[in-house]
Short mmCIF file of C-alpha atoms in Angstrom, two decimals:
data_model
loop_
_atom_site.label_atom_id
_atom_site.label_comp_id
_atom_site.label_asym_id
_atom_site.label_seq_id
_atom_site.Cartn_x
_atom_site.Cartn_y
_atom_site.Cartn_z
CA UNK A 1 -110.27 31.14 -130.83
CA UNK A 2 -106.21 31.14 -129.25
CA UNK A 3 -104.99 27.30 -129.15
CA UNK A 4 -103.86 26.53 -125.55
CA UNK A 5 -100.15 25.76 -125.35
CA UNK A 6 -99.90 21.79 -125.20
CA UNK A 7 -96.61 21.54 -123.47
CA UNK A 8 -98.41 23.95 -120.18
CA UNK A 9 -101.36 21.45 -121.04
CA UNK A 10 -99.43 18.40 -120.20
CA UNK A 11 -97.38 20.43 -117.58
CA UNK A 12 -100.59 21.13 -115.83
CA UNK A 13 -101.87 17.65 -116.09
CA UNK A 14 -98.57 16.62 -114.46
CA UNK A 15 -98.85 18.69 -111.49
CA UNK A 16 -102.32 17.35 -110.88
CA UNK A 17 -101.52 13.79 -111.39
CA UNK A 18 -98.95 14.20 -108.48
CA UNK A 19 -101.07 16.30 -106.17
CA UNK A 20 -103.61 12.99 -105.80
CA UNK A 21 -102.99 9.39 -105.29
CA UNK A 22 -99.72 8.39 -104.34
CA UNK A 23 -97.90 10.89 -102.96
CA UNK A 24 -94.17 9.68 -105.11
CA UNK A 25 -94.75 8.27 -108.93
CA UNK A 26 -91.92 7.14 -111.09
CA UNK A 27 -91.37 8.09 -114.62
CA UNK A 28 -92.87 5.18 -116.48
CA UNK A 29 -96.08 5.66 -114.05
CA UNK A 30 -96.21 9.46 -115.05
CA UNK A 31 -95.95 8.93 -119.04
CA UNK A 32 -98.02 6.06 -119.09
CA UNK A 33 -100.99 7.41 -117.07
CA UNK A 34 -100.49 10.99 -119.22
CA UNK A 35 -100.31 8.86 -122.47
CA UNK A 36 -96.96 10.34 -123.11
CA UNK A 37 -93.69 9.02 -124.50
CA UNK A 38 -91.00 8.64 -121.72
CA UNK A 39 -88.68 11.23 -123.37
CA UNK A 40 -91.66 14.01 -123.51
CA UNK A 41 -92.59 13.19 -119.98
CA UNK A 42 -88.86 13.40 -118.81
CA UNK A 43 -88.69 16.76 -120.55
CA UNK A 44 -91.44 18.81 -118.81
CA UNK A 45 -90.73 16.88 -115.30
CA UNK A 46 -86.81 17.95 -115.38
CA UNK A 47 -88.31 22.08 -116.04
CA UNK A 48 -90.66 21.56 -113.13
CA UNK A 49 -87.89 20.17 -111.41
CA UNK A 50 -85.47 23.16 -111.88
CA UNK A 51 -88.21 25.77 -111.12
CA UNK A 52 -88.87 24.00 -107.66
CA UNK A 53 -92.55 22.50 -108.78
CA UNK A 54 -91.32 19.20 -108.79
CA UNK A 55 -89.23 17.56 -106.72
CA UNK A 56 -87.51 13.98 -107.23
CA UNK A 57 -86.40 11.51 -104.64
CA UNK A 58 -82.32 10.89 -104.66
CA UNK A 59 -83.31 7.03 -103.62
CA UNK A 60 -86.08 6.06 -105.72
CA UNK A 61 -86.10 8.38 -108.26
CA UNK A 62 -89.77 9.18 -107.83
CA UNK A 63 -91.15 12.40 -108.54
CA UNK A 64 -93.48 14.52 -105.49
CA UNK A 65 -94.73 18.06 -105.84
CA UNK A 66 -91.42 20.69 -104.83
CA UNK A 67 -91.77 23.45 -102.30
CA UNK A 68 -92.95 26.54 -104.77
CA UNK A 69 -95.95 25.16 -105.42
CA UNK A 70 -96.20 25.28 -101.24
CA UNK A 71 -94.90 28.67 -101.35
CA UNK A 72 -97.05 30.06 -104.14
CA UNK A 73 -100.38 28.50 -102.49
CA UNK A 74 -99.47 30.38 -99.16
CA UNK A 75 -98.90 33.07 -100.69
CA UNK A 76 -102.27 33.34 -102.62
CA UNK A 77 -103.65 32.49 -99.48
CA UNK A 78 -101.94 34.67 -97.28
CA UNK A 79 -102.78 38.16 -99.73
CA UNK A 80 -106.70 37.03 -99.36
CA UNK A 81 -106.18 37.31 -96.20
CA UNK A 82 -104.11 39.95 -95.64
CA UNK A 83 -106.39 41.97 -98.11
CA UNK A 84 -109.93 40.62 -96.24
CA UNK A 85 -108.78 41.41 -92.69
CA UNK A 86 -107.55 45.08 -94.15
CA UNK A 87 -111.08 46.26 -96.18
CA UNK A 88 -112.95 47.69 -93.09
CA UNK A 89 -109.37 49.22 -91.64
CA UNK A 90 -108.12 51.16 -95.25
CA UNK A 91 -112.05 52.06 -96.05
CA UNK A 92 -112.15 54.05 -92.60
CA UNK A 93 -108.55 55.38 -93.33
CA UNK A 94 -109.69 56.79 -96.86
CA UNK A 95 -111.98 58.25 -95.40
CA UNK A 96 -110.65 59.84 -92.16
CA UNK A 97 -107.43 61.24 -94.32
CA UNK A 98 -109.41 61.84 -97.63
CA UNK A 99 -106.69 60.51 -99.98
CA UNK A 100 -106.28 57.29 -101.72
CA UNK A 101 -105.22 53.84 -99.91
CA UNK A 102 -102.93 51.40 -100.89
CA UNK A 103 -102.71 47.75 -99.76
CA UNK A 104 -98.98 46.58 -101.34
CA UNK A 105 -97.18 43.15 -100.89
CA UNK A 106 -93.88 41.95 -102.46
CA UNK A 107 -94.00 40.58 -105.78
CA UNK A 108 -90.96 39.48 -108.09
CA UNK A 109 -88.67 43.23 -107.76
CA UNK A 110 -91.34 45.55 -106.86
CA UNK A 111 -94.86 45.60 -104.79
CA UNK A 112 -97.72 44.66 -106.08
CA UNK A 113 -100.93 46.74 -105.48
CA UNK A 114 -103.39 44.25 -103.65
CA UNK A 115 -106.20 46.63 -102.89
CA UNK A 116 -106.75 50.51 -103.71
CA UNK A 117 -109.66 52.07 -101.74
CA UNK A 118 -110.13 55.49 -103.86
CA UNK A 119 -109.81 59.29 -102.05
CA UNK A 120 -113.53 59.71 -101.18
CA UNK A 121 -114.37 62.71 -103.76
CA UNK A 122 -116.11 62.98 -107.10
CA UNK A 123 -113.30 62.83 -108.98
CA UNK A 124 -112.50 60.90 -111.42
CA UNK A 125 -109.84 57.72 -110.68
CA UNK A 126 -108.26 54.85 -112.06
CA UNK A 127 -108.02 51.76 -110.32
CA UNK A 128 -105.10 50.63 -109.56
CA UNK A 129 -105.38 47.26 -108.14
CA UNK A 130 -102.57 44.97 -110.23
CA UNK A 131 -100.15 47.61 -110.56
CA UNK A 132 -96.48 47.44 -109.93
CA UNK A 133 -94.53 50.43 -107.51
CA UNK A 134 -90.56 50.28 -107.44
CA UNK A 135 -89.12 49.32 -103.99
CA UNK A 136 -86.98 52.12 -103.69
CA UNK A 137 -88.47 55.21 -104.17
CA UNK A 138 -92.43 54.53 -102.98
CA UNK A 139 -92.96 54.87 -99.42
CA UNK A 140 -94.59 50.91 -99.72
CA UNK A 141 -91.63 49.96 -101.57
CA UNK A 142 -89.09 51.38 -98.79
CA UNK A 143 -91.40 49.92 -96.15
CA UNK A 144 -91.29 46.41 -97.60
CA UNK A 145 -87.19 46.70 -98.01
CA UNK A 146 -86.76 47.94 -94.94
CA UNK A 147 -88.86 44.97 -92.69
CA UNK A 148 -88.49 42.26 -95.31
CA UNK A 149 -85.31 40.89 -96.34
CA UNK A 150 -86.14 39.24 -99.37
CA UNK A 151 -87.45 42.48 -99.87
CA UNK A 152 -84.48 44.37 -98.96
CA UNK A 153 -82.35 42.00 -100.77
CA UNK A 154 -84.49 42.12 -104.24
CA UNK A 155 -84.11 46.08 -103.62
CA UNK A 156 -80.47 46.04 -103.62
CA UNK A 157 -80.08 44.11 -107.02
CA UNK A 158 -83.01 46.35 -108.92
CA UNK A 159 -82.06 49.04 -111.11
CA UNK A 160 -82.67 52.12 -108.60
CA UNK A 161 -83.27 54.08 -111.31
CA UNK A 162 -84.39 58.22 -111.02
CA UNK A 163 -87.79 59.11 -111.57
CA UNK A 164 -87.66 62.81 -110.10
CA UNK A 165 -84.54 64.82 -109.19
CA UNK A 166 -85.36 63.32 -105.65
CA UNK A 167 -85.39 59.54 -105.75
CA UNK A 168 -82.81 58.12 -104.21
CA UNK A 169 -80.58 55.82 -106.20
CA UNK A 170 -76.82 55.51 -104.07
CA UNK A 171 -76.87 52.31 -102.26
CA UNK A 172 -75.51 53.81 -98.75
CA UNK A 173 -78.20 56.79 -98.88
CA UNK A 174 -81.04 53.65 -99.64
CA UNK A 175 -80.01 52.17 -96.85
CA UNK A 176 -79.77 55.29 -94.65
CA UNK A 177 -83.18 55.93 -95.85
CA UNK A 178 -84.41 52.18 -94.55
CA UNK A 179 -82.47 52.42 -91.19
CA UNK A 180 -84.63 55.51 -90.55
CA UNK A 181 -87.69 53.56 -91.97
CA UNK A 182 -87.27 50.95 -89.28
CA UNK A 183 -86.59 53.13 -86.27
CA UNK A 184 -89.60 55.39 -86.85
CA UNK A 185 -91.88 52.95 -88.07
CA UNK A 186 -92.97 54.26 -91.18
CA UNK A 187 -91.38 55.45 -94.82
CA UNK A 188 -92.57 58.74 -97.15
CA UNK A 189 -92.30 59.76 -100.19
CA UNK A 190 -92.38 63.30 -101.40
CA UNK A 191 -92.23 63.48 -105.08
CA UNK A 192 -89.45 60.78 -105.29
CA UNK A 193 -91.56 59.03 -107.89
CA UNK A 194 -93.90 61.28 -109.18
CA UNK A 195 -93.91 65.52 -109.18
CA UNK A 196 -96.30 66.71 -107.37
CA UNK A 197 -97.26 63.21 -105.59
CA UNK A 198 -96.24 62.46 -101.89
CA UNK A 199 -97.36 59.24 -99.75
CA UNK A 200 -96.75 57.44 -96.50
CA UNK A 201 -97.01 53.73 -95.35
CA UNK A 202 -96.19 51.83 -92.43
CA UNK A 203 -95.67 47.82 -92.17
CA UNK A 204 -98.44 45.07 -91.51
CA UNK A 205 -97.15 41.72 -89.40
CA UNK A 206 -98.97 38.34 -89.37
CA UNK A 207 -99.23 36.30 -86.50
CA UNK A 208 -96.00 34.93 -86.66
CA UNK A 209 -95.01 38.49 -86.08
CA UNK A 210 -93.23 38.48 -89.60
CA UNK A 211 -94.08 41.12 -92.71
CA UNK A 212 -97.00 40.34 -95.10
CA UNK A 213 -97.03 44.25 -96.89
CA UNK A 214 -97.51 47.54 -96.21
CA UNK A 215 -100.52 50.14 -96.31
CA UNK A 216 -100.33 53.75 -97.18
CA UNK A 217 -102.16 56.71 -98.72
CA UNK A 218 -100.78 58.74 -101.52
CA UNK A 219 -102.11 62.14 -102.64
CA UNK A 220 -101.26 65.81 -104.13
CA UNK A 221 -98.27 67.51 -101.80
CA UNK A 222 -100.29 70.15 -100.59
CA UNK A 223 -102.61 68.24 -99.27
CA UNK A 224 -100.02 65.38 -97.74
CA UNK A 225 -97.18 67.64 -96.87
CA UNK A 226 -96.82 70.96 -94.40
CA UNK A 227 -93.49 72.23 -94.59
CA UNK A 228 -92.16 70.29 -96.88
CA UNK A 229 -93.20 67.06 -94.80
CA UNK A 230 -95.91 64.45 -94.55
CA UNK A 231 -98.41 65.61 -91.84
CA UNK A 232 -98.30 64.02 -88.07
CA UNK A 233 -101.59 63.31 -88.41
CA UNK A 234 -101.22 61.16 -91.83
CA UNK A 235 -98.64 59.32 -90.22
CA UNK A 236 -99.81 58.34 -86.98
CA UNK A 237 -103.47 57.45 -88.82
CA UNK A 238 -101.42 55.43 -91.53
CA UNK A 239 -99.45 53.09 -88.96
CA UNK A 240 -102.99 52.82 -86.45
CA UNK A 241 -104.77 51.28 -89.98
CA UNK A 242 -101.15 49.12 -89.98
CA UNK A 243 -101.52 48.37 -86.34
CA UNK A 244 -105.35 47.64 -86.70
CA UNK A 245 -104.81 45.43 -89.94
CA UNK A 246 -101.53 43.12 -88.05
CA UNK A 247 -104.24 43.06 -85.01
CA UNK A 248 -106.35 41.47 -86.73
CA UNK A 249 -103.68 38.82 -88.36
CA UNK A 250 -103.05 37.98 -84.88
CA UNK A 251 -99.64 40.35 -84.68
CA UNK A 252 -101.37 41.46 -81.24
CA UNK A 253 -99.71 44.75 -80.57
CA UNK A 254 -96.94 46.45 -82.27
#
């Protein structure tokens, strides 16, 4: 059986100890009530402290919860949302454009697969839910950058490495590529990450009118593309399920 780490142990145990009772506690209070020495105690509070868990008063000296633990909780809260209002809206768009959906929100320097609703066939798939896409070459990834400026700004300092002889890597062409994102609404991608792959996804909006993630549907070329480009009809029924989810997050209409 794997030992638990002691010093996330006591970490943890911190965190808690400030979330109830009084809302400031001093050092002394925090070691004694942990039954740790002062020095230990000081230790893990000063880490929490520089990673913005914990947060300690310039006057008193007390220690309070910091604002990541605020952000992180909204966060969590915000992608069950975000993926509860969208299951009814990406199940009917599988199934009206027969290729795999993608529910995608910003996470650390790429998006993070939140939902996968699989290409109604018999064959066989992997599911995908948990997995990372680059920013700048997936048509979530340029949707995010493009409406979200942490986004955009996390895009920027990546490594916009090549996958295929058409991902675009030049910083002025990325940002061409997200100006056009923004006036139209939408971003593709035709086998800038993977040959013989192309996608398209459009932006979501919560009720604050702000962007949450993206949705979009990624299949084989030939059956995405005519001409060389992603069908009409994939787009326009990609940013309706985008429309339909932000609806329903209180965006009203976009």
């Amino acid at each position: 059986m794997a030992r638990n780490i002691q010093s996330l142990e006591r970490a943890a145990a911190m965190l808690r100890l400030l979330a109830g009772g009084e809302r400031r506690l001093g050092l002394s209070d925090i070691a004694s009530s942990l039954g740790l020495a002062k020095g230990t105690a000081h230790g893990i509070l000063r880490t929490l402290q520089q990673e913005g868990f914990v947060e300690q008063d310039d006057v008193s000296g007390r220690y309070q919860l910091g604002a990541e633990l605020l952000r992180l909780g909204t966060t969590y809260l915000d992608i069950h949302e975000l993926r509860a209002r969208a299951l009814v809206w990406t199940d009917d768009l599988a199934r009206s454009s027969g290729e795999s959906v993608y529910l995608g929100v910003l996470h650390q320097q790429g998006v993070l697969i939140v939902h996968h609703v699989f290409r109604p066939d018999d064959s066989r798939q992997v599911l995908e839910i948990g997995a990372m896409q680059p920013l700048h070459s997936t048509a979530l990834g340029k949707v995010v950058s493009a409406y979200d400026p942490v986004a955009h700004s996390e895009a920027l300092e990546a490594d916009r490495k090549p996958f295929t002889d058409r991902t675009t890597c030049d910083l002025d062409a990325f940002e061409h590529i997200l100006d056009i994102t923004r006036a139209r609404g939408y971003a593709a991608d035709v086998e800038e990450t993977w040959e013989g792959v192309a996608s398209v996804a459009a932006p979501i909006h919560d009720r604050r009118r702000m962007p949450v993630g993206a949705v979009g549907i990624t299949g084989a070329v030939e059956r995405v593309c005519k001409d060389g480009e992603v069908r009409p009809d994939l787009i326009a029924a990609v940013r309706d399920c985008a429309r339909a989810v932000s609806r329903d997050l209180g965006a009203g209409r976009f």
